[in-house]
Structures are given as C-alpha cells and as structure tokens.
Amino acid sequence: MDNFEVHGSWWLPGGVPTTGKLSFSEDGLVLTLYGALLDQEGPSEGPSGVSEWGILPIIHGRDQKQRPITLIDSYGMISQWPDLQEQTFDANLAVVGEHLPHAEFSGIRSDFDHLADWVGAPSISRRQADPRGTFVDTKVTESVATTWRTASLAIRSGVVGSSNESHVSVNRWCAFSAEPDSPQAWSDLLEAYLRPFHDLLILSLGKSLRMVDVELRPAEGEKWHPVYFRTLTPRNVPTPASISASTAPTLLTAGLASLPLAQLLPSWFDLHEDLQPVLALLHAPFYAPFIYSAHRYASFFQSLEAYHKVKKNEFGSKDVPKGEHQERVAQVVAALEAAGLPDAHVQWARNVIRGRNDKPLKEQIIDVVSSTGVLGQRILEEVPDFPTVVSRARTGVSHGGADKGASVSRRHWCGEVLLWVMRVRLLEDLGIAESAARVLRNPRFQFALEQLSTGTQQSGDVDS
C-alpha cells in the first residue's frame, strides 16, 4: 500500500465531470477539485457553517490511466457556487477498479505483516538442477477454510507479479478473507472481521503489524478491488524482523497451535466478541504510531482490570462476602452513632462504606497473575512485591502522583511483564495451554523479570 497522487475527472453519479486530483498519504484521502462538483446557484438556506458542509455518499472518478475510482463518504462543502475555483473533500474510502452505485460489500480480505510465516504458507519457488533455473509455483494454496456464524473465513496464498519479454518479477501474497452471507458497509466488515483477526496476530506475535493490502468485493460482483483508507500504513517502512528468532516475542503460530486452524479461528472470533474491552486496551499501544511509557503501562494494566471484571464470576469481585460486608457496615455505623456524631455525618459514612466492597487492585493482580499457572508462580517467586508495585504504579499513572510510585524504569518492566501475563491468559482461554511454558523460555521475558528482581533487591522499596 503506497502513497499516491492521481489526476483525473470527478463527478457525482449522473452529474457533470470536473477535473481534480486524489492523493493518499498519512493524512488520508484528499480530493482536490478545480471547479464546482454540484450544479447549484448558491448556498443552501440556513445558518452559515451548518447547511453548507456535509457528506457526499458517492463520488465517481477516472484517473489518467483510465481506472474507474469510487470515493465513499466524502466530507466537504456541499453547497457551492458555479464559479468556485477550487475545493477539497476528505474521503473515508477509495475503491479502485469500478464505479459503484452504493457502498455495500460482500467480502473483505487483507494481507498482514508476517501472515505467510504465521500460517506456514508454502514457498513459491524451488531451485532446478540447472543452477540458473528456478521453478515458480503459481497455484493458489488454501491454508484454511472455515466458517464463523454466517461468514466464510479463509487464508490463501499465491503469487502476483509482472513480466515482459526479458524480465519476470513475482511476489508471494497471503491474505485472510471474510465473506458474510449478506452485504455490509465496509466499516462494518473491517470491525467484524479484519479487526479480530488483526488482534489474533498481534496477540500471537506480540508486536505491531500492518495491514499491507486491503481489498473489498462489491455486493453485486465477483471481482476484488484494492481500497485505500486513512488507517492503512504505507509500505515505506523497514521490513519486519523474523518471528521465528529465539528472541522474538512469538507465542503462537499455526504450526505451534494445539488446535487446527479450522477450529482455532471461529473459537477466537467467539472469544474476541466476549473480550473486546480487554483487547482494545491491551493492543492500543500496538496500533498507536507513538505512545509514551506511562500510556503504554496504563493500557496494559487497565486490560488486566477489564479482564478481571469480565471474569468476575471466576475470580470474584467482592473483597469479602456480601453478608460479612453488611455486618461490618452495621458495626461501623453503630459505633459512629454511639459516639454521638451528627446524623448527617453518620448517614454520609453509611453511604460511602456501603458501596465499598470491591476487591482491591492488589488482589485483582494476584488473581490474574496466579491464573497463568507456572508463569504466575515464577513471577511471584522472583518478585514478591510485584502486585503491590504494579497497583501503586497504576494509581500514580491514572490519578496523578506517578513520581511517588515506582520509577519510570521499573514501571516499564512491570508493564512488559503484565503484557506477557495477559497474552498467556488470553491464549489459555483460547485453548493454547502451552503458551506459559514458551514465555518462561523466552529471553525477553527472562530479562524483564531480572530487571524487576534486581530493582527490588537494590532499592528495597517495597511499596505499601
């Protein structure tokens, strides 16, 4: 997915064309027109700034290569003068290859960084006996095909390239696709299918991953068309490092999974639906182009809090049993009344303590960390004050006073260990029981735990 700028003609369906250019960059899609797009004598009636601006659902265009382009949901001035010299629209989506009558689609697919390695896509070439000869396998390989509810899910790979009389260039592609049984808006397909799969790859590999190319299939057609929208990352970034290196944070690939992919994918989509609040927080730093240490730590910790809340039936959400809490409240209120405090003060205290039976942060951390089995046991053995330091650092980041909690360095390593914990916990919920053992062998985890353990011994700052 590259940045581009194309010139051509642009018009509303059934309207008169005008010239302009479409550009795609980190700022998104911007259509610049050198004339009026709408045939209108003057601005609409109504307050200035309200009726003159809006969204045009469909704009058609054709670039200098004669490729048809459809822009969807373009924001700009919709009340225009005939002598307008230049105007701009910010488009949400560009579909290249067809003039669409409406914005509904029957399928979405995308390649991702490392997807071919994650799924174990076959090599596209092999050497021949002649040292100058190379065989290229051009057939499409289907690594998995399954269903989730009413949608077909698949991962396929193949080759794409170009050639002339003296040169052939091919590259392997590998794409995840989702095809529901009824057409949907592109944004709904993105949220319902690409986002969960993107989250699975990030959870598995523990690193930021780009959607490399995204394609949509119109509701009334069989062809897939490349699309562009703001959140896509251009290709001009370094090639990602291998996911199989001994120091890579990889915990899961199709080859390592104890479940077949045809079972793993629908199980993940079910789990993702239940744990969306957890994953939104856990993966926020991986989707952000830049994030400070405090924000990264807050995301990881809040994902643990969200997970504990979702799993309250498993962990329990109360500090003490309901009956015991009610008895405590009654005893405290009776003592205040016996002390002769004003009724308003007693009522205020009753209202406050009646609702304060939530499990303390420290206990929530212990619950989630311990639930990872051997991993949690190792963490609590090496860093006994881990729950206290983590909860204190969270309070400082979320409510101010971070300088009074753990140091920036120690908070960073607490966050890294929390990330390992949450990844293991979620993979175990998916049925991948061997992930904890992989973490214990990983040099990155070992180093993070060593930093926390050394910090505890050197500073002796067991937070209270």
Short mmCIF file of C-alpha atoms in Angstrom, two decimals:
data_model
loop_
_atom_site.label_atom_id
_atom_site.label_comp_id
_atom_site.label_asym_id
_atom_site.label_seq_id
_atom_site.Cartn_x
_atom_site.Cartn_y
_atom_site.Cartn_z
CA MET A 1 0.00 0.00 0.00
CA ASP A 2 1.85 3.06 -1.29
CA ASN A 3 1.22 6.78 -1.08
CA PHE A 4 -0.02 8.14 -4.41
CA GLU A 5 -1.39 11.14 -6.27
CA VAL A 6 -3.54 10.74 -9.37
CA HIS A 7 -5.15 13.31 -11.65
CA GLY A 8 -8.42 12.81 -13.50
CA SER A 9 -12.10 13.66 -13.82
CA TRP A 10 -14.58 13.52 -10.93
CA TRP A 11 -18.36 13.68 -10.81
CA LEU A 12 -21.44 12.76 -8.82
CA PRO A 13 -23.46 9.83 -10.25
CA GLY A 14 -25.36 11.30 -13.17
CA GLY A 15 -23.57 14.65 -12.83
CA VAL A 16 -21.15 16.71 -14.90
CA PRO A 17 -17.39 15.90 -14.56
CA THR A 18 -14.82 18.36 -13.27
CA THR A 19 -11.05 18.00 -13.11
CA GLY A 20 -9.06 17.35 -9.96
CA LYS A 21 -6.58 15.14 -8.16
CA LEU A 22 -6.81 12.46 -5.48
CA SER A 23 -3.95 11.98 -3.02
CA PHE A 24 -3.36 9.28 -0.40
CA SER A 25 -0.90 9.72 2.46
CA GLU A 26 -0.65 9.50 6.25
CA ASP A 27 -3.32 12.23 6.32
CA GLY A 28 -5.79 10.02 4.47
CA LEU A 29 -7.59 10.55 1.17
CA VAL A 30 -7.94 14.12 -0.09
CA LEU A 31 -9.79 15.00 -3.29
CA THR A 32 -8.90 18.44 -4.67
CA LEU A 33 -11.24 19.72 -7.39
CA TYR A 34 -10.69 22.65 -9.76
CA GLY A 35 -14.33 23.53 -10.26
CA ALA A 36 -17.81 23.01 -8.84
CA LEU A 37 -18.88 19.42 -8.25
CA LEU A 38 -22.53 20.32 -7.65
CA ASP A 39 -24.73 22.20 -10.08
CA GLN A 40 -26.18 24.76 -7.68
CA GLU A 41 -26.66 28.51 -7.96
CA GLY A 42 -25.79 29.42 -4.38
CA PRO A 43 -25.57 28.24 -0.79
CA SER A 44 -28.47 26.43 0.86
CA GLU A 45 -30.71 28.33 3.22
CA GLY A 46 -29.87 28.09 6.88
CA PRO A 47 -27.20 29.17 9.35
CA SER A 48 -23.71 29.54 7.89
CA GLY A 49 -21.47 26.57 8.61
CA VAL A 50 -24.34 24.12 9.10
CA SER A 51 -26.06 23.57 5.76
CA GLU A 52 -23.05 24.37 3.56
CA TRP A 53 -20.98 21.38 4.73
CA GLY A 54 -21.78 17.70 4.72
CA ILE A 55 -21.03 14.23 3.35
CA LEU A 56 -21.45 13.07 -0.22
CA PRO A 57 -22.10 9.28 -0.16
CA ILE A 58 -20.65 8.53 -3.62
CA ILE A 59 -18.23 10.36 -5.94
CA HIS A 60 -17.09 8.73 -9.17
CA GLY A 61 -13.81 9.40 -10.91
CA ARG A 62 -11.42 8.23 -13.60
CA ASP A 63 -7.68 8.79 -13.35
CA GLN A 64 -5.10 9.38 -16.09
CA LYS A 65 -4.70 5.61 -16.51
CA GLN A 66 -8.45 5.37 -17.19
CA ARG A 67 -9.03 3.42 -13.99
CA PRO A 68 -12.51 3.88 -12.52
CA ILE A 69 -12.48 5.04 -8.86
CA THR A 70 -15.32 5.32 -6.34
CA LEU A 71 -14.98 7.58 -3.30
CA ILE A 72 -17.26 6.80 -0.37
CA ASP A 73 -18.46 9.23 2.31
CA SER A 74 -16.54 12.35 1.31
CA TYR A 75 -16.78 15.35 3.63
CA GLY A 76 -16.65 18.86 2.25
CA MET A 77 -18.68 21.80 1.00
CA ILE A 78 -21.96 20.50 -0.44
CA SER A 79 -23.47 23.92 -1.22
CA GLN A 80 -21.41 25.50 -3.95
CA TRP A 81 -21.24 28.38 -6.43
CA PRO A 82 -20.80 27.71 -10.16
CA ASP A 83 -17.68 29.90 -10.34
CA LEU A 84 -15.93 28.08 -7.49
CA GLN A 85 -12.23 27.74 -8.41
CA GLU A 86 -11.05 25.02 -6.01
CA GLN A 87 -12.45 22.84 -3.24
CA THR A 88 -11.39 19.78 -1.25
CA PHE A 89 -13.12 16.73 0.14
CA ASP A 90 -11.81 14.28 2.74
CA ALA A 91 -12.89 10.80 1.65
CA ASN A 92 -13.29 7.86 4.01
CA LEU A 93 -12.65 5.19 1.37
CA ALA A 94 -11.44 4.88 -2.21
CA VAL A 95 -12.29 1.79 -4.27
CA VAL A 96 -10.13 1.40 -7.37
CA GLY A 97 -11.42 -0.54 -10.39
CA GLU A 98 -15.17 0.05 -10.52
CA HIS A 99 -17.86 2.72 -10.34
CA LEU A 100 -20.12 1.52 -7.54
CA PRO A 101 -23.78 2.54 -7.25
CA HIS A 102 -23.77 2.11 -3.48
CA ALA A 103 -21.38 1.34 -0.63
CA GLU A 104 -22.15 -2.26 0.31
CA PHE A 105 -19.75 -5.17 0.01
CA SER A 106 -19.93 -8.96 0.17
CA GLY A 107 -16.35 -9.62 1.27
CA ILE A 108 -13.16 -8.17 2.68
CA ARG A 109 -9.61 -9.51 2.61
CA SER A 110 -6.15 -8.32 3.58
CA ASP A 111 -2.52 -9.30 3.84
CA PHE A 112 -0.64 -8.55 7.06
CA ASP A 113 2.97 -8.40 8.08
CA HIS A 114 4.18 -11.96 8.81
CA LEU A 115 0.87 -13.60 7.85
CA ALA A 116 2.55 -16.01 5.43
CA ASP A 117 5.05 -17.08 8.11
CA TRP A 118 2.37 -17.25 10.81
CA VAL A 119 0.14 -19.56 8.76
CA GLY A 120 3.03 -21.53 7.24
CA ALA A 121 2.29 -20.66 3.61
CA PRO A 122 4.33 -22.82 1.20
CA SER A 123 7.34 -21.48 -0.66
CA ILE A 124 6.56 -20.26 -4.16
CA SER A 125 9.88 -21.36 -5.69
CA ARG A 126 12.43 -24.11 -5.73
CA ARG A 127 15.79 -24.47 -7.43
CA GLN A 128 16.13 -26.64 -10.51
CA ALA A 129 19.06 -28.88 -11.41
CA ASP A 130 20.30 -26.15 -13.71
CA PRO A 131 21.85 -23.54 -11.35
CA ARG A 132 20.29 -20.83 -13.46
CA GLY A 133 16.82 -22.32 -13.30
CA THR A 134 14.10 -21.58 -10.74
CA PHE A 135 10.64 -23.09 -10.69
CA VAL A 136 7.82 -20.76 -9.53
CA ASP A 137 4.62 -22.36 -8.29
CA THR A 138 1.75 -20.08 -9.36
CA LYS A 139 -1.17 -22.02 -7.92
CA VAL A 140 -3.26 -20.59 -5.08
CA THR A 141 -2.86 -22.52 -1.82
CA GLU A 142 -5.63 -22.61 0.77
CA SER A 143 -4.20 -22.92 4.28
CA VAL A 144 -7.60 -22.93 5.98
CA ALA A 145 -11.26 -22.53 5.08
CA THR A 146 -13.87 -22.45 7.82
CA THR A 147 -17.00 -20.62 8.93
CA TRP A 148 -17.95 -18.36 11.80
CA ARG A 149 -21.67 -17.94 12.15
CA THR A 150 -22.85 -16.94 8.67
CA ALA A 151 -19.46 -15.86 7.30
CA SER A 152 -16.86 -17.88 5.40
CA LEU A 153 -13.29 -17.36 6.65
CA ALA A 154 -10.16 -18.38 4.77
CA ILE A 155 -6.42 -17.83 4.47
CA ARG A 156 -4.98 -18.31 1.00
CA SER A 157 -1.64 -17.59 -0.64
CA GLY A 158 -0.27 -17.34 -4.16
CA VAL A 159 1.87 -15.16 -6.40
CA VAL A 160 1.39 -11.84 -8.12
CA GLY A 161 3.79 -10.02 -10.41
CA SER A 162 4.61 -8.59 -13.79
CA SER A 163 6.59 -9.61 -16.85
CA ASN A 164 7.83 -8.55 -20.26
CA GLU A 165 9.99 -10.18 -22.93
CA SER A 166 13.14 -10.05 -20.82
CA HIS A 167 12.04 -9.77 -17.21
CA VAL A 168 9.74 -11.54 -14.77
CA SER A 169 9.04 -10.29 -11.24
CA VAL A 170 6.80 -12.15 -8.77
CA ASN A 171 5.96 -11.81 -5.09
CA ARG A 172 4.10 -14.09 -2.74
CA TRP A 173 0.82 -12.82 -1.36
CA CYS A 174 -1.05 -14.24 1.60
CA ALA A 175 -4.44 -12.94 2.64
CA PHE A 176 -7.13 -13.53 5.23
CA SER A 177 -10.64 -13.18 3.82
CA ALA A 178 -14.14 -12.98 5.27
CA GLU A 179 -17.32 -13.31 3.23
CA PRO A 180 -20.60 -12.88 5.14
CA ASP A 181 -23.88 -14.13 3.71
CA SER A 182 -25.30 -10.61 3.30
CA PRO A 183 -23.71 -7.36 2.05
CA GLN A 184 -22.45 -4.88 4.66
CA ALA A 185 -20.85 -1.47 4.89
CA TRP A 186 -17.06 -1.56 4.54
CA SER A 187 -16.55 -0.20 8.06
CA ASP A 188 -18.73 -2.98 9.50
CA LEU A 189 -16.68 -5.62 7.66
CA LEU A 190 -13.48 -4.04 8.94
CA GLU A 191 -14.67 -4.11 12.57
CA ALA A 192 -16.36 -7.50 12.45
CA TYR A 193 -13.66 -9.49 10.64
CA LEU A 194 -10.32 -7.77 10.00
CA ARG A 195 -10.04 -6.26 13.46
CA PRO A 196 -10.48 -9.61 15.31
CA PHE A 197 -8.01 -11.34 13.00
CA HIS A 198 -5.54 -8.46 13.34
CA ASP A 199 -5.84 -8.80 17.12
CA LEU A 200 -5.15 -12.54 16.89
CA LEU A 201 -1.91 -11.89 15.01
CA ILE A 202 -0.79 -9.22 17.48
CA LEU A 203 -1.62 -11.47 20.44
CA SER A 204 0.27 -14.35 18.81
CA LEU A 205 3.36 -12.41 17.78
CA GLY A 206 3.50 -9.69 20.46
CA LYS A 207 4.34 -6.87 18.06
CA SER A 208 2.82 -4.18 15.86
CA LEU A 209 1.64 -5.45 12.48
CA ARG A 210 0.47 -3.58 9.39
CA MET A 211 -2.43 -4.34 7.11
CA VAL A 212 -0.42 -4.43 3.89
CA ASP A 213 -3.20 -4.51 1.28
CA VAL A 214 -6.95 -4.46 1.77
CA GLU A 215 -9.47 -5.43 -0.89
CA LEU A 216 -13.26 -5.37 -0.98
CA ARG A 217 -15.69 -7.26 -3.17
CA PRO A 218 -18.77 -5.22 -4.18
CA ALA A 219 -22.17 -6.63 -3.29
CA GLU A 220 -23.05 -7.15 -6.94
CA GLY A 221 -19.86 -8.53 -8.39
CA GLU A 222 -17.21 -11.22 -8.24
CA LYS A 223 -14.04 -9.13 -8.56
CA TRP A 224 -11.98 -7.92 -5.64
CA HIS A 225 -10.81 -4.31 -5.74
CA PRO A 226 -7.98 -2.60 -3.84
CA VAL A 227 -9.14 0.03 -1.37
CA TYR A 228 -7.47 2.88 0.49
CA PHE A 229 -8.40 4.49 3.78
CA ARG A 230 -6.65 6.58 6.39
CA THR A 231 -5.54 3.92 8.87
CA LEU A 232 -3.61 1.92 6.29
CA THR A 233 0.15 2.25 6.68
CA PRO A 234 2.19 2.92 3.53
CA ARG A 235 4.92 0.45 2.61
CA ASN A 236 7.83 2.84 3.15
CA VAL A 237 8.83 1.25 6.48
CA PRO A 238 11.61 -1.29 7.20
CA THR A 239 10.91 -4.97 6.63
CA PRO A 240 9.86 -6.53 9.96
CA ALA A 241 12.24 -8.91 11.73
CA SER A 242 11.65 -12.66 11.70
CA ILE A 243 9.00 -14.10 14.00
CA SER A 244 10.96 -17.33 14.48
CA ALA A 245 14.09 -15.83 16.06
CA SER A 246 14.86 -17.07 19.57
CA THR A 247 14.38 -13.58 20.98
CA ALA A 248 11.12 -12.90 19.10
CA PRO A 249 8.06 -12.49 21.36
CA THR A 250 6.15 -15.10 19.35
CA LEU A 251 3.82 -17.32 21.38
CA LEU A 252 1.60 -18.81 18.69
CA THR A 253 1.70 -19.73 15.01
CA ALA A 254 -0.49 -22.12 13.07
CA GLY A 255 2.28 -24.72 13.31
CA LEU A 256 2.58 -24.33 17.10
CA ALA A 257 -1.16 -24.36 17.81
CA SER A 258 -2.62 -27.36 19.57
CA LEU A 259 -5.89 -26.69 17.70
CA PRO A 260 -6.39 -26.99 13.94
CA LEU A 261 -6.85 -23.60 12.28
CA ALA A 262 -10.36 -24.51 11.16
CA GLN A 263 -11.30 -24.75 14.84
CA LEU A 264 -9.00 -22.05 16.18
CA LEU A 265 -10.34 -19.19 14.01
CA PRO A 266 -14.04 -19.48 14.92
CA SER A 267 -13.11 -20.06 18.57
CA TRP A 268 -11.04 -16.88 18.50
CA PHE A 269 -13.86 -14.85 16.94
CA ASP A 270 -16.19 -16.01 19.72
CA LEU A 271 -13.62 -15.14 22.38
CA HIS A 272 -12.88 -11.78 20.77
CA GLU A 273 -16.55 -10.86 20.96
CA ASP A 274 -16.57 -11.55 24.71
CA LEU A 275 -13.26 -9.81 25.43
CA GLN A 276 -13.34 -6.76 23.16
CA PRO A 277 -12.88 -4.30 26.07
CA VAL A 278 -9.80 -6.23 27.21
CA LEU A 279 -8.18 -6.41 23.78
CA ALA A 280 -8.93 -2.77 22.96
CA LEU A 281 -6.83 -1.75 25.97
CA LEU A 282 -4.13 -4.42 25.68
CA HIS A 283 -3.44 -3.74 21.99
CA ALA A 284 -3.85 0.04 21.94
CA PRO A 285 -0.05 0.62 22.11
CA PHE A 286 0.46 -1.72 19.13
CA TYR A 287 -1.92 0.25 16.95
CA ALA A 288 -0.67 3.68 18.03
CA PRO A 289 2.13 5.20 15.91
CA PHE A 290 3.69 6.67 19.06
CA ILE A 291 2.95 6.30 22.74
CA TYR A 292 4.65 7.36 25.96
CA SER A 293 5.72 4.85 28.61
CA ALA A 294 3.02 5.94 31.06
CA HIS A 295 0.29 5.49 28.45
CA ARG A 296 1.64 2.07 27.45
CA TYR A 297 1.72 0.94 31.07
CA ALA A 298 -1.80 2.25 31.72
CA SER A 299 -3.14 0.32 28.72
CA PHE A 300 -1.63 -2.96 29.88
CA PHE A 301 -2.80 -2.55 33.46
CA GLN A 302 -6.30 -1.45 32.52
CA SER A 303 -6.60 -4.51 30.27
CA LEU A 304 -5.95 -6.64 33.36
CA GLU A 305 -8.64 -4.73 35.27
CA ALA A 306 -11.07 -5.17 32.38
CA TYR A 307 -10.27 -8.89 32.20
CA HIS A 308 -10.86 -9.31 35.95
CA LYS A 309 -14.22 -7.57 35.56
CA VAL A 310 -15.27 -9.74 32.61
CA LYS A 311 -14.24 -12.85 34.57
CA LYS A 312 -15.80 -11.72 37.86
CA ASN A 313 -17.69 -15.00 38.18
CA GLU A 314 -14.38 -16.83 38.09
CA PHE A 315 -12.33 -14.50 40.28
CA GLY A 316 -14.99 -12.89 42.44
CA SER A 317 -15.45 -9.13 42.51
CA LYS A 318 -16.05 -8.58 46.23
CA ASP A 319 -13.46 -8.03 48.94
CA VAL A 320 -15.47 -10.05 51.48
CA PRO A 321 -18.77 -11.99 51.20
CA LYS A 322 -21.87 -9.82 50.99
CA GLY A 323 -23.19 -10.86 54.39
CA GLU A 324 -19.88 -10.13 56.12
CA HIS A 325 -19.70 -6.73 54.44
CA GLN A 326 -23.19 -5.82 55.59
CA GLU A 327 -22.27 -6.80 59.14
CA ARG A 328 -19.14 -4.63 59.00
CA VAL A 329 -21.16 -1.67 57.79
CA ALA A 330 -23.68 -2.14 60.59
CA GLN A 331 -20.92 -2.30 63.23
CA VAL A 332 -19.20 0.85 61.96
CA VAL A 333 -22.47 2.79 61.77
CA ALA A 334 -23.44 1.68 65.28
CA ALA A 335 -20.05 2.84 66.61
CA LEU A 336 -20.48 6.25 64.96
CA GLU A 337 -23.97 6.65 66.38
CA ALA A 338 -22.75 5.64 69.84
CA ALA A 339 -20.01 8.27 69.58
CA GLY A 340 -22.67 10.92 69.25
CA LEU A 341 -21.77 12.15 65.75
CA PRO A 342 -24.38 14.22 63.88
CA ASP A 343 -26.93 12.19 61.92
CA ALA A 344 -25.77 13.78 58.63
CA HIS A 345 -22.21 12.60 59.27
CA VAL A 346 -23.35 9.09 60.12
CA GLN A 347 -25.53 8.92 57.00
CA TRP A 348 -22.65 10.12 54.83
CA ALA A 349 -20.34 7.44 56.25
CA ARG A 350 -23.01 4.77 55.77
CA ASN A 351 -23.49 5.74 52.11
CA VAL A 352 -19.73 5.64 51.43
CA ILE A 353 -18.82 2.34 53.06
CA ARG A 354 -21.98 0.51 51.94
CA GLY A 355 -20.73 0.52 48.35
CA ARG A 356 -17.03 -0.08 49.06
CA ASN A 357 -16.68 -3.83 48.86
CA ASP A 358 -14.75 -4.09 45.59
CA LYS A 359 -11.74 -6.37 45.55
CA PRO A 360 -8.54 -4.28 45.98
CA LEU A 361 -6.31 -3.76 42.94
CA LYS A 362 -3.55 -5.80 44.52
CA GLU A 363 -5.86 -8.80 44.89
CA GLN A 364 -7.06 -8.43 41.29
CA ILE A 365 -3.46 -8.58 40.11
CA ILE A 366 -2.79 -11.67 42.21
CA ASP A 367 -5.91 -13.35 40.80
CA VAL A 368 -4.97 -12.82 37.16
CA VAL A 369 -1.24 -13.46 37.54
CA SER A 370 -1.82 -16.64 39.56
CA SER A 371 -4.34 -17.89 36.99
CA THR A 372 -1.50 -18.35 34.47
CA GLY A 373 -0.12 -21.27 36.50
CA VAL A 374 3.63 -21.82 36.25
CA LEU A 375 4.15 -18.37 34.76
CA GLY A 376 2.39 -16.60 37.61
CA GLN A 377 4.19 -18.75 40.16
CA ARG A 378 7.55 -17.79 38.69
CA ILE A 379 6.73 -14.08 38.69
CA LEU A 380 5.55 -14.04 42.31
CA GLU A 381 8.56 -16.06 43.43
CA GLU A 382 11.10 -13.82 41.69
CA VAL A 383 9.34 -10.52 42.51
CA PRO A 384 7.22 -11.00 45.67
CA ASP A 385 6.17 -7.34 45.74
CA PHE A 386 5.03 -7.40 42.10
CA PRO A 387 1.27 -6.96 42.85
CA THR A 388 1.93 -4.03 45.18
CA VAL A 389 4.35 -2.23 42.87
CA VAL A 390 2.07 -2.73 39.87
CA SER A 391 -1.03 -1.42 41.64
CA ARG A 392 0.88 1.55 43.09
CA ALA A 393 2.23 2.44 39.67
CA ARG A 394 -1.26 2.22 38.19
CA THR A 395 -2.65 4.61 40.81
CA GLY A 396 0.14 7.08 40.08
CA VAL A 397 -0.42 6.99 36.32
CA SER A 398 -4.22 7.10 36.45
CA HIS A 399 -4.77 9.52 39.34
CA GLY A 400 -1.61 11.60 39.48
CA GLY A 401 1.43 11.32 41.72
CA ALA A 402 3.30 8.91 39.44
CA ASP A 403 6.55 10.31 40.78
CA LYS A 404 5.71 8.85 44.19
CA GLY A 405 5.26 5.33 42.89
CA ALA A 406 7.65 3.08 41.01
CA SER A 407 10.41 4.67 38.96
CA VAL A 408 9.89 5.12 35.22
CA SER A 409 12.26 2.24 34.51
CA ARG A 410 10.62 -0.12 36.98
CA ARG A 411 7.16 0.82 35.77
CA HIS A 412 8.28 -0.04 32.22
CA TRP A 413 9.39 -3.54 33.22
CA CYS A 414 6.21 -4.06 35.23
CA GLY A 415 4.27 -3.24 32.08
CA GLU A 416 6.30 -5.67 29.99
CA VAL A 417 5.68 -8.50 32.45
CA LEU A 418 1.97 -7.61 32.56
CA LEU A 419 1.87 -7.89 28.77
CA TRP A 420 3.31 -11.42 28.90
CA VAL A 421 0.76 -12.33 31.60
CA MET A 422 -2.21 -11.03 29.63
CA ARG A 423 -1.10 -12.68 26.40
CA VAL A 424 -0.77 -16.04 28.16
CA ARG A 425 -4.09 -15.64 29.94
CA LEU A 426 -5.95 -14.91 26.68
CA LEU A 427 -4.23 -17.69 24.74
CA GLU A 428 -5.10 -20.13 27.50
CA ASP A 429 -8.72 -19.01 27.22
CA LEU A 430 -8.41 -19.88 23.53
CA GLY A 431 -7.24 -23.37 24.45
CA ILE A 432 -3.49 -22.87 23.89
CA ALA A 433 -2.21 -24.33 27.14
CA GLU A 434 1.49 -24.42 26.23
CA SER A 435 1.97 -20.64 25.96
CA ALA A 436 3.11 -20.20 29.59
CA ALA A 437 5.99 -22.61 29.07
CA ARG A 438 7.06 -20.69 25.96
CA VAL A 439 7.15 -17.44 27.92
CA LEU A 440 9.35 -18.95 30.61
CA ARG A 441 11.90 -19.92 27.94
CA ASN A 442 11.83 -16.55 26.20
CA PRO A 443 14.94 -14.38 26.76
CA ARG A 444 12.87 -11.19 26.62
CA PHE A 445 10.67 -12.31 29.48
CA GLN A 446 13.63 -13.55 31.47
CA PHE A 447 15.37 -10.20 31.07
CA ALA A 448 12.27 -8.21 32.08
CA LEU A 449 11.82 -10.33 35.20
CA GLU A 450 15.51 -9.98 36.02
CA GLN A 451 15.21 -6.18 35.85
CA LEU A 452 12.33 -6.20 38.31
CA SER A 453 14.02 -8.69 40.62
CA THR A 454 17.29 -6.74 40.62
CA GLY A 455 15.42 -3.49 41.21
CA THR A 456 13.72 -4.95 44.25
CA GLN A 457 16.99 -6.17 45.77
CA GLN A 458 18.85 -2.94 45.13
CA SER A 459 16.21 -0.41 46.18
CA GLY A 460 14.43 -2.36 48.86
CA ASP A 461 11.39 -0.16 48.10
CA VAL A 462 8.53 -2.49 48.86
CA ASP A 463 5.60 -0.14 48.26
CA SER A 464 2.83 -0.08 50.74
#
